[in-house]
Short mmCIF file of C-alpha atoms in Angstrom, two decimals:
data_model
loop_
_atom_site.label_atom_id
_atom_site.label_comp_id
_atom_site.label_asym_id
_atom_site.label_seq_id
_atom_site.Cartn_x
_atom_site.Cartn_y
_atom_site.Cartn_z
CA UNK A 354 -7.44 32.98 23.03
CA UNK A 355 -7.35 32.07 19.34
CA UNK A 356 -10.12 33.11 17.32
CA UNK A 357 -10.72 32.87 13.07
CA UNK A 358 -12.65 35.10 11.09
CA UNK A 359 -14.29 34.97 7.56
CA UNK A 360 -16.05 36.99 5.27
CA UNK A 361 -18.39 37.78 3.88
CA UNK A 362 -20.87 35.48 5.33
CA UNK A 363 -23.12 35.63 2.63
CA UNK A 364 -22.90 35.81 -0.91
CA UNK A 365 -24.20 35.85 -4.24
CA UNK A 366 -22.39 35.93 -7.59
CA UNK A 367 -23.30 35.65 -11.00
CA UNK A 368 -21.81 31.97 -12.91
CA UNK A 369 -18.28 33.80 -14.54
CA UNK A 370 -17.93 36.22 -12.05
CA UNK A 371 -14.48 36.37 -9.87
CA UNK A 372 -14.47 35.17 -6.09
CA UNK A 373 -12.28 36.20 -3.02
CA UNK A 374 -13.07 34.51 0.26
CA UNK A 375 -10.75 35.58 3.09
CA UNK A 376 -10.26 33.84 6.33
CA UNK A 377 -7.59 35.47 9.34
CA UNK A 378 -6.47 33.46 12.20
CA UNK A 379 -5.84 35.33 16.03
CA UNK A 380 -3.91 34.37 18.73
CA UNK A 381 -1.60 31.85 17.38
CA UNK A 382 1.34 31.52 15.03
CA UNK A 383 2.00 29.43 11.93
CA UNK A 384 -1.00 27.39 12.17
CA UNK A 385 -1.86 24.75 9.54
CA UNK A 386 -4.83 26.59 7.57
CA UNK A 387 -7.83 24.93 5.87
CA UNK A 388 -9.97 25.54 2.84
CA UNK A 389 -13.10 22.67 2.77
CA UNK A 390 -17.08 23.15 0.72
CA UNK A 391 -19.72 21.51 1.51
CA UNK A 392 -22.19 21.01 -0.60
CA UNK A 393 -26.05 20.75 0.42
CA UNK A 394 -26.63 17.67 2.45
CA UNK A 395 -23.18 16.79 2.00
CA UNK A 396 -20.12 16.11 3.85
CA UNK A 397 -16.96 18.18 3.99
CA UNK A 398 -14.71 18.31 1.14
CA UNK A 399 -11.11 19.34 1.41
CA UNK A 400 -9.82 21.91 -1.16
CA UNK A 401 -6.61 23.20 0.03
CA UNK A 402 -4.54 23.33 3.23
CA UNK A 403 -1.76 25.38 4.32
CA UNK A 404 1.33 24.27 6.46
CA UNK A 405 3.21 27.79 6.18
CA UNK A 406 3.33 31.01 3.98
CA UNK A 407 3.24 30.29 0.20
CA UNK A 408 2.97 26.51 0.92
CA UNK A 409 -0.20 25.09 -0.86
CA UNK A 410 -1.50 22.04 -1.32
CA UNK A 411 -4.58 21.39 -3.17
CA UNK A 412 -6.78 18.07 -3.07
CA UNK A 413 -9.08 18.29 -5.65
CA UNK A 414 -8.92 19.85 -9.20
CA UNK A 415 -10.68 22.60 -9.88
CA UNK A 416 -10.90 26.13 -11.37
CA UNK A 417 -10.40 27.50 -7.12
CA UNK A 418 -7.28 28.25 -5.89
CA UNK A 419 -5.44 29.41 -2.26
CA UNK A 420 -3.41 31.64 -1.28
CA UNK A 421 -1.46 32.35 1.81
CA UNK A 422 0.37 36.01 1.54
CA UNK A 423 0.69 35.89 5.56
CA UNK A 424 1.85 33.49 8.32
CA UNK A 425 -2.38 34.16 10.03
CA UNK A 426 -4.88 34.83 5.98
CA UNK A 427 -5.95 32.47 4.14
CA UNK A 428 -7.51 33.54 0.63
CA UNK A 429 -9.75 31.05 -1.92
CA UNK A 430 -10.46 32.41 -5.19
CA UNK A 431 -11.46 32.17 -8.37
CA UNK A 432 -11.53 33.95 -11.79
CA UNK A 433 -14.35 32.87 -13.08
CA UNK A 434 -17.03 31.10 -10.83
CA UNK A 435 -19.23 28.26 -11.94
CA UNK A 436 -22.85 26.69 -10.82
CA UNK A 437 -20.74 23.90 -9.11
CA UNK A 438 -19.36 25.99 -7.03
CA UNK A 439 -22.14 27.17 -5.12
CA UNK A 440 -21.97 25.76 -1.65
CA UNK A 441 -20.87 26.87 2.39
CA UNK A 442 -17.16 27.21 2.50
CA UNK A 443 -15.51 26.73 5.40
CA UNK A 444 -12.01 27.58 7.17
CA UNK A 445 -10.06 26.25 9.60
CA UNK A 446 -6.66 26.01 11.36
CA UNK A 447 -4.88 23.36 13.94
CA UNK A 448 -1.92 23.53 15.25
CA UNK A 449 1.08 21.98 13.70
CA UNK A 450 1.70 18.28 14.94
CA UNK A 451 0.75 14.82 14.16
CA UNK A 452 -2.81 15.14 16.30
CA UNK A 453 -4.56 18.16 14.97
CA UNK A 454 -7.76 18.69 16.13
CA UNK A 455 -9.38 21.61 13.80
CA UNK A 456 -11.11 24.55 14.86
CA UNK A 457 -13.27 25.84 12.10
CA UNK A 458 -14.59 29.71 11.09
CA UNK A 459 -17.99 30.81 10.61
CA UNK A 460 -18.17 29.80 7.11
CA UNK A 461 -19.41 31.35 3.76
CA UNK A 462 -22.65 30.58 2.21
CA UNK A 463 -21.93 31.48 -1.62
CA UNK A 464 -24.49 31.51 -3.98
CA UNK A 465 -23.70 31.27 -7.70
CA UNK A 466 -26.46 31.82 -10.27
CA UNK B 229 -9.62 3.35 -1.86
CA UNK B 230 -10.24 4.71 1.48
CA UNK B 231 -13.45 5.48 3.50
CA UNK B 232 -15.32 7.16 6.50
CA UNK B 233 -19.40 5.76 6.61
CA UNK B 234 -21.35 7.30 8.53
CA UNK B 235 -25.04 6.48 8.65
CA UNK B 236 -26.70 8.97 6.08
CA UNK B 237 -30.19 8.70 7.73
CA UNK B 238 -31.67 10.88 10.53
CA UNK B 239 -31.55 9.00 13.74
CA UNK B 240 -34.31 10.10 15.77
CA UNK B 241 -34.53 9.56 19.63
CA UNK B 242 -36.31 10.19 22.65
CA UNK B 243 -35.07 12.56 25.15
CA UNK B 244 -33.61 10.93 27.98
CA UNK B 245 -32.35 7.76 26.20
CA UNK B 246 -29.14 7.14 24.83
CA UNK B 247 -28.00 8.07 21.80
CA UNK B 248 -25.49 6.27 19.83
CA UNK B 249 -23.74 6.89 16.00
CA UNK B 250 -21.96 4.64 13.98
CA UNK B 251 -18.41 5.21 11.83
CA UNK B 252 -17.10 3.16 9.80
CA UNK B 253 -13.71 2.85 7.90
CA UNK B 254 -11.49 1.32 5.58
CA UNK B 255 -8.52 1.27 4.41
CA UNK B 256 -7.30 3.57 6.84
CA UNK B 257 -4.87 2.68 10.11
CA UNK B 258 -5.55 5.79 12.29
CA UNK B 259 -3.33 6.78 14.91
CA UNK B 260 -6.86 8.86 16.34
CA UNK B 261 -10.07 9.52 15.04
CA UNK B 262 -12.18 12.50 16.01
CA UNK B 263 -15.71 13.40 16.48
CA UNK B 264 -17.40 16.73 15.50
CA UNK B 265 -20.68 18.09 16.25
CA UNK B 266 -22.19 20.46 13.37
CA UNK B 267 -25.24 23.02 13.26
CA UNK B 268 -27.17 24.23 10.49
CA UNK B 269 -25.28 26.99 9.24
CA UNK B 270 -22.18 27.04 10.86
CA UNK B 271 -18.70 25.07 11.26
CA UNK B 272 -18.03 21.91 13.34
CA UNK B 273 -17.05 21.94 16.39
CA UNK B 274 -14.25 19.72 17.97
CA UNK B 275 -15.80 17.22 21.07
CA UNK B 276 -13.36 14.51 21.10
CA UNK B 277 -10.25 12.33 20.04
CA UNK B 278 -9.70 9.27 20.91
CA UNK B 279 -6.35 7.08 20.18
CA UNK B 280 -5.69 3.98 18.80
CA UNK B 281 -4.67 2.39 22.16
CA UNK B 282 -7.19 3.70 24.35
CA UNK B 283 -10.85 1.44 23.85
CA UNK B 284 -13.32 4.50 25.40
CA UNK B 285 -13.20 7.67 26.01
CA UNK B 286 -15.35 10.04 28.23
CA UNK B 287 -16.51 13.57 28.35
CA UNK B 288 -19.13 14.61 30.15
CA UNK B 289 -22.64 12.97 28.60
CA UNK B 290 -20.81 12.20 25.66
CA UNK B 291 -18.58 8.81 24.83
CA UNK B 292 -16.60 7.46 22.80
CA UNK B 293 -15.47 4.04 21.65
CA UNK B 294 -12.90 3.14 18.99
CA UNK B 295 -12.54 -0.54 17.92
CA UNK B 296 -9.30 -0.81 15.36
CA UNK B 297 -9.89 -4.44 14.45
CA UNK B 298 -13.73 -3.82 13.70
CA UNK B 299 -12.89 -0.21 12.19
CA UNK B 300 -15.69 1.07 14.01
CA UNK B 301 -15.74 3.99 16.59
CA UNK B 302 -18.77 4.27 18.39
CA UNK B 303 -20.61 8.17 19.65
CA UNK B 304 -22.98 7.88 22.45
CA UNK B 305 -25.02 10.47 24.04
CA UNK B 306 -26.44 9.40 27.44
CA UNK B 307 -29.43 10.99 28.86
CA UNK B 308 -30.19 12.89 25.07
CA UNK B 309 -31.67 16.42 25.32
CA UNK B 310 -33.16 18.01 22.48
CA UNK B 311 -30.32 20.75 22.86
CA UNK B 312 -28.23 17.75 21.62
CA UNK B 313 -29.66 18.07 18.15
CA UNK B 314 -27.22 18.55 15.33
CA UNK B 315 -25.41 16.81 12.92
CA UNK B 316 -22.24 14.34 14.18
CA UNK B 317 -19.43 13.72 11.94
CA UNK B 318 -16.25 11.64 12.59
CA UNK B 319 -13.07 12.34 11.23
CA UNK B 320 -9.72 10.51 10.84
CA UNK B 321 -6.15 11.47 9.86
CA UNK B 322 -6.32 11.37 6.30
CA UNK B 323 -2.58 12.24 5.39
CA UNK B 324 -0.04 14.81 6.19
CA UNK B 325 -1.25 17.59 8.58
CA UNK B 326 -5.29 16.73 7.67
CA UNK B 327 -8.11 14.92 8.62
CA UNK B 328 -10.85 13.47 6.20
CA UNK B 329 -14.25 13.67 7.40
CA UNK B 330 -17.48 11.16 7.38
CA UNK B 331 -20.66 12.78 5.64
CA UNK B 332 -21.89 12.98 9.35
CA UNK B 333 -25.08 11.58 10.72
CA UNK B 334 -27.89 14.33 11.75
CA UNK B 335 -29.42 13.30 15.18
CA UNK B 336 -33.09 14.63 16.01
CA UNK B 337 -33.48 14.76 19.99
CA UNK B 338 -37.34 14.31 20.00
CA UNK B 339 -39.02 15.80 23.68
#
């Protein structure tokens, strides 16, 4: 069975700081991956998907970025972290088609003060 | 520009009645649309899809209705139990390989 992992679960940075968020996917192959935030009491914001290695697409500008070094991780990061970007980042992957129900990680709660 | 409304307010309901949540959307022609159902701290979790030809769709307590003319899909939860507590969200295809997602509606399953 597939399964996705993230880490940490927690976390708290200072505003300037750098940020790596990692995500893996198990038990499946080139799987469209996911990068959303959500903000307190908001909804889900997309930040970045995947549809292969090295293939990014980003959907909102903003000093994050993604990475995909292999067909199954999924990195967000940043260089320099700002109060905005406090929130609970989440990943997910589907499988590659037209209907893609997505199945989400555990998520990341980062705190930036 | 396009949209997914869901009602922002609690909806609050007694257990053992039906439960029923609201999306709304424009400028969008789906070919599905989706419905999650979120906890506090962690990541949504899949329940259903439903297409653009079929009108209902069951699973379970839980269905679904999806009305293409209106733009309107309809979440029900018969016989509610306070285990049913959580926040829904619906989702559509939002462009290539990705959904967009409604800010969700947070349903209170009072005993």
């Amino acid at each position: 069975s597939q399964t996705i992992h993230q880490w940490p679960a927690t976390l708290v940075q200072p505003v300037g700081s750098p940020l790596s968020l990692e995500c893996t996917v198990e038990g499946t192959s080139n799987p469209n991956l996911y990068w959303y935030r959500q903000a307190a009491g908001r909804g889900l914001q997309l930040l970045f998907y995947s549809v292969g290695i090295g293939q990014i697409s980003s959907e909102v500008p903003q000093n994050l970025s993604a990475s995909r070094p292999q067909d199954r991780q999924f990195i967000l990061s940043s260089k320099k972290l700002l109060l905005s970007d406090s929130g609970f980042y989440l990943c997910a992957w589907s499988v590659p088609g037209v209907i893609n129900e997505q199945f989400f990680g555990p998520g990341t709660r980062l705190t930036v003060l | 520009s396009q949209k997914i409304e869901q009602n922002s307010e609690a909806l609050n309901i007694q257990e053992g009645k039906t439960a029923t949540l609201t999306c709304n959307y424009t400028n969008y022609s789906p070919a599905y649309l989706q419905w999650y159902r979120q906890d506090p701290g962690r990541g949504p979790v899949f329940l259903l899809l439903i297409r653009e030809n079929e009108k209902e769709k069951r699973k379970e307590r839980l269905k679904v209705t999806f009305d293409t003319t209106l733009k309107q899909s309809l979440f029900h939860i018969t016989a509610s139990q306070p285990a049913d507590s959580a926040t829904y969200l619906c989702a559509l295809r939002g462009g290539y390989q990705k959904v967009t997602f409604g800010t969700g509606t947070k349903l209170q399953v009072i005993p």
